[in-house]
Amino acid sequence: LLLLLLSSGALAANYPEYYYLTVGTFQHLCLGYNDNTAYVENQCLIAVQESGVNFNKAKSSCESNFPFGGHIKGSLFSARDEDHMKAVENRRVMNQSGAYFVSNNGNGGTSAVPSSGKTDNIGYICAYKDNMGCPNDQTRFRDKCYKAQSSPMSFEEAVGKCAFGGPKGSIPKVEDDDLNQFLADFAADQFKGEKTRKVWVNAVPPQGDEPWTYAEKAGEIGRDQVTFFRWWFTSGGIKIDRGQNPVLNFERESCEEGVKFGYWTEESGSSKQLTVCEFQTSSTD
């Protein structure tokens, strides 16, 4: 994979935030930044082609630009040793027409010379690493963490349990098919052996002409509108009565119920259903 070579000498503007939400991981975000980006040892490497810079300017440029958003900070790429640089070059990181400034394993600057042997400095290599993560008992998907709760509970109990369980906790706000599929698979794996084969979906039915909204806290209706639905339609259509809430079906073994896998049906909000909580990722520094 080639590294991004920017003829302007400056890193591109912050990548649109929606792209991070559309793809799954920082690795995908990195590789989607440009066709010529490389992901090496959990770092996104970007080679900036800019002549006439010194080590300090190169270091400052990497640290002051945030192509993946402010929470992912950059630094001048740190080369551990010659073998490390060879591994980077094998990913076609460096343009063979010249050398690049890198950090000498934290001990000042040095030039990474390509196998062509050309030593004229033509730029520098920046490294970006996503330091956001999830606790060991949670599973990451995109920029959120997910945790299966051990006991069935009502919808209001689930809202309260998730709200106080971690940073920005809530019942998952399902916004597209990819997240819906992930939650169905995650629930099927986490709740093996449970008789109940449904988990709550964060969606509060409208009253009158009001829109569907997310539940932010127990007993409260949020302001954000629900825009994605994955209903299991029957010949009679879907009709949600007051006091009912959607659930995501994750039964995939039974022939009769397996056809509903990944689809939403409705249950009384007071019924006891399984719950997955969604939390914000946090810094691992």
Coordinates of C-alpha atoms in Angstrom, one line a residue, residues 13-232:
A13 CA -8.3 19.0 5.9
N14 CA -10.1 16.9 8.6
Y15 CA -11.8 13.9 7.0
P16 CA -15.6 14.1 7.0
E17 CA -16.9 12.7 10.3
Y18 CA -19.6 10.7 8.6
Y19 CA -17.0 8.5 7.0
Y20 CA -15.7 7.3 10.4
L21 CA -19.3 6.3 11.2
T22 CA -19.8 4.6 7.9
V23 CA -16.8 2.3 8.1
G24 CA -16.0 0.1 11.0
T25 CA -12.5 0.7 12.4
F26 CA -9.7 3.2 12.4
Q27 CA -7.8 0.9 10.0
H28 CA -10.6 1.3 7.5
L29 CA -10.7 5.0 8.1
C30 CA -7.0 5.2 7.4
L31 CA -7.1 3.1 4.3
G32 CA -10.1 5.1 3.1
Y33 CA -8.3 8.4 3.5
N34 CA -6.7 8.0 0.2
D35 CA -5.9 5.1 -2.1
N36 CA -2.2 5.6 -1.3
T37 CA -2.4 5.4 2.5
A38 CA -0.7 2.6 4.6
Y39 CA -1.7 1.1 7.9
V40 CA 1.4 -0.4 9.6
E41 CA 1.5 -1.9 13.2
N42 CA -1.7 -0.2 14.3
Q43 CA -0.6 3.2 13.0
C44 CA -1.8 5.2 10.0
L45 CA 1.3 6.5 8.1
I46 CA 1.1 9.4 5.8
A47 CA 4.1 10.6 3.8
V48 CA 4.0 14.3 3.1
Q49 CA 6.1 15.4 0.2
E50 CA 7.5 18.8 1.0
S51 CA 11.0 20.1 0.2
G52 CA 13.0 22.6 2.2
V53 CA 11.7 21.5 5.7
N54 CA 13.9 20.7 8.7
F55 CA 13.3 18.2 11.4
N56 CA 11.6 20.7 13.8
K57 CA 9.1 21.9 11.1
A58 CA 8.3 18.3 10.1
K59 CA 7.7 17.3 13.7
S60 CA 5.5 20.4 14.3
S61 CA 3.5 19.8 11.1
C62 CA 2.7 16.2 12.2
E63 CA 1.6 17.3 15.7
S64 CA -0.5 20.2 14.5
N65 CA -2.6 18.5 11.8
F66 CA -5.6 16.3 12.6
P67 CA -6.7 14.6 9.4
F68 CA -8.9 12.1 11.3
G69 CA -10.3 14.4 13.9
G70 CA -9.0 16.1 17.0
H71 CA -9.1 12.9 19.2
I72 CA -6.5 11.2 17.0
K73 CA -3.2 13.0 17.4
G74 CA -0.2 12.7 15.1
S75 CA 3.6 12.6 15.5
L76 CA 6.6 12.2 13.3
F77 CA 6.9 8.5 12.5
S78 CA 9.4 6.9 14.9
A79 CA 11.7 4.3 13.3
R80 CA 13.0 1.8 15.8
D81 CA 15.8 0.4 13.7
E82 CA 16.8 -0.3 10.2
D83 CA 14.7 -3.5 10.0
H84 CA 11.7 -1.4 11.0
M85 CA 12.3 1.0 8.2
K86 CA 12.7 -1.8 5.7
A87 CA 9.3 -3.2 6.8
V88 CA 7.8 0.2 6.2
E89 CA 9.4 0.5 2.8
N90 CA 8.1 -2.9 1.9
R91 CA 4.7 -1.4 2.2
R92 CA 5.9 1.1 -0.5
V93 CA 5.7 3.9 2.1
M94 CA 8.5 6.0 0.6
N95 CA 8.8 7.5 -2.8
Q96 CA 12.1 6.2 -4.2
S97 CA 13.1 9.7 -5.5
G98 CA 14.3 10.9 -2.1
A99 CA 14.6 10.5 1.7
Y100 CA 12.0 11.4 4.4
F101 CA 12.4 12.9 7.8
V102 CA 11.5 10.5 10.6
S103 CA 12.1 10.4 14.4
N104 CA 15.1 8.3 15.4
N105 CA 13.2 6.2 18.0
G106 CA 12.5 9.4 19.9
N107 CA 16.1 10.5 19.9
G108 CA 16.0 13.4 17.5
G109 CA 15.6 13.3 13.8
T110 CA 17.0 11.2 11.1
S111 CA 16.4 10.6 7.4
A112 CA 14.8 7.5 6.1
V113 CA 16.7 6.7 2.9
P114 CA 14.9 4.5 0.3
S115 CA 16.6 1.5 -1.3
S116 CA 17.3 3.6 -4.4
G117 CA 20.0 5.3 -2.2
K118 CA 18.8 8.9 -2.9
T119 CA 19.5 11.0 0.1
D120 CA 18.0 14.4 -0.9
N121 CA 15.2 15.1 1.6
I122 CA 11.8 15.4 -0.1
G123 CA 9.4 15.3 2.9
Y124 CA 8.5 13.5 6.1
I125 CA 6.3 10.7 7.4
C126 CA 3.6 11.3 10.0
A127 CA 2.1 8.6 12.1
Y128 CA -1.5 8.6 13.6
K129 CA -2.8 6.2 16.1
D130 CA -6.3 5.8 17.5
N131 CA -5.9 5.8 21.3
M132 CA -9.6 5.3 21.9
G133 CA -10.8 1.9 23.1
C134 CA -13.1 -0.2 25.2
P135 CA -12.8 -2.0 28.6
N136 CA -11.9 -5.7 28.3
D137 CA -15.5 -6.7 29.1
Q138 CA -16.9 -4.7 26.1
T139 CA -16.7 -5.1 22.4
R140 CA -15.9 -2.2 20.0
F141 CA -17.8 -1.5 16.8
R142 CA -16.9 1.8 15.1
D143 CA -16.5 4.4 17.8
K144 CA -18.8 2.8 20.4
C145 CA -18.4 0.0 22.9
Y146 CA -21.1 -2.7 23.5
K147 CA -21.8 -4.8 26.6
A148 CA -24.4 -7.6 27.1
Q149 CA -26.3 -7.3 30.3
S150 CA -26.7 -10.5 32.3
S151 CA -30.4 -10.3 33.2
P152 CA -33.6 -9.6 31.3
M153 CA -35.3 -6.3 32.2
S154 CA -38.1 -3.9 31.2
F155 CA -37.4 -1.2 28.7
E156 CA -37.3 1.5 31.4
E157 CA -35.0 -0.6 33.5
A158 CA -32.7 -1.1 30.5
V159 CA -32.6 2.6 29.7
G160 CA -31.6 3.3 33.3
K161 CA -29.1 0.4 33.5
C162 CA -27.3 1.6 30.3
A163 CA -27.4 5.3 31.2
F164 CA -25.4 4.7 34.4
G165 CA -23.2 1.9 33.1
G166 CA -20.5 3.9 31.3
P167 CA -19.7 7.1 29.3
K168 CA -22.8 8.3 27.4
G169 CA -24.5 5.0 28.0
S170 CA -27.7 4.1 26.3
I171 CA -29.6 1.3 24.6
P172 CA -28.0 1.1 21.2
K173 CA -29.2 3.7 18.7
V174 CA -29.5 1.7 15.5
E175 CA -28.8 4.0 12.6
D176 CA -28.1 1.7 9.7
D177 CA -28.1 -1.9 8.5
D178 CA -24.4 -2.6 9.4
L179 CA -25.0 -1.7 13.1
N180 CA -28.2 -3.7 13.1
Q181 CA -26.5 -6.7 11.8
F182 CA -23.6 -6.4 14.2
L183 CA -26.0 -6.2 17.2
A184 CA -28.0 -9.2 16.0
D185 CA -24.7 -11.3 15.7
F186 CA -23.3 -9.9 18.9
A187 CA -26.5 -10.8 20.9
A188 CA -26.6 -14.3 19.4
D189 CA -23.0 -14.9 20.5
Q190 CA -23.4 -13.3 23.9
F191 CA -26.8 -14.8 24.9
K192 CA -26.3 -18.4 24.0
G193 CA -28.6 -20.6 26.0
E194 CA -31.0 -17.8 27.0
K195 CA -34.7 -18.6 26.3
T196 CA -35.4 -15.0 25.4
R197 CA -34.1 -14.3 21.9
K198 CA -34.8 -10.6 21.7
V199 CA -33.0 -7.4 22.8
W200 CA -34.4 -3.9 23.3
V201 CA -33.9 -1.4 20.5
N202 CA -33.6 2.3 21.4
A203 CA -36.8 3.7 19.9
V204 CA -39.8 5.3 21.6
P205 CA -43.1 5.1 19.7
P206 CA -44.7 8.4 18.7
Q207 CA -47.7 9.8 20.4
G208 CA -50.1 11.3 17.9
D209 CA -48.2 13.0 15.1
E210 CA -44.9 13.2 16.9
P211 CA -41.9 11.4 15.5
W212 CA -40.1 8.3 16.8
T213 CA -37.3 9.4 19.3
Y214 CA -34.5 7.9 21.3
A215 CA -34.8 7.3 25.0
E216 CA -31.9 9.2 26.7
K217 CA -32.9 8.6 30.4
A218 CA -35.5 6.5 32.2
G219 CA -38.9 8.2 31.9
E220 CA -37.6 10.8 29.5
I221 CA -38.0 11.1 25.7
G222 CA -34.9 12.4 23.9
R223 CA -35.0 15.1 21.2
D224 CA -33.2 13.1 18.4
Q225 CA -35.4 11.5 15.9
V226 CA -35.1 7.8 14.9
T227 CA -34.5 7.6 11.2
F228 CA -33.7 3.9 10.7
F229 CA -36.1 1.0 11.1
R230 CA -35.9 -2.7 10.3
W231 CA -39.4 -4.0 10.9
W232 CA -40.6 -7.6 10.3

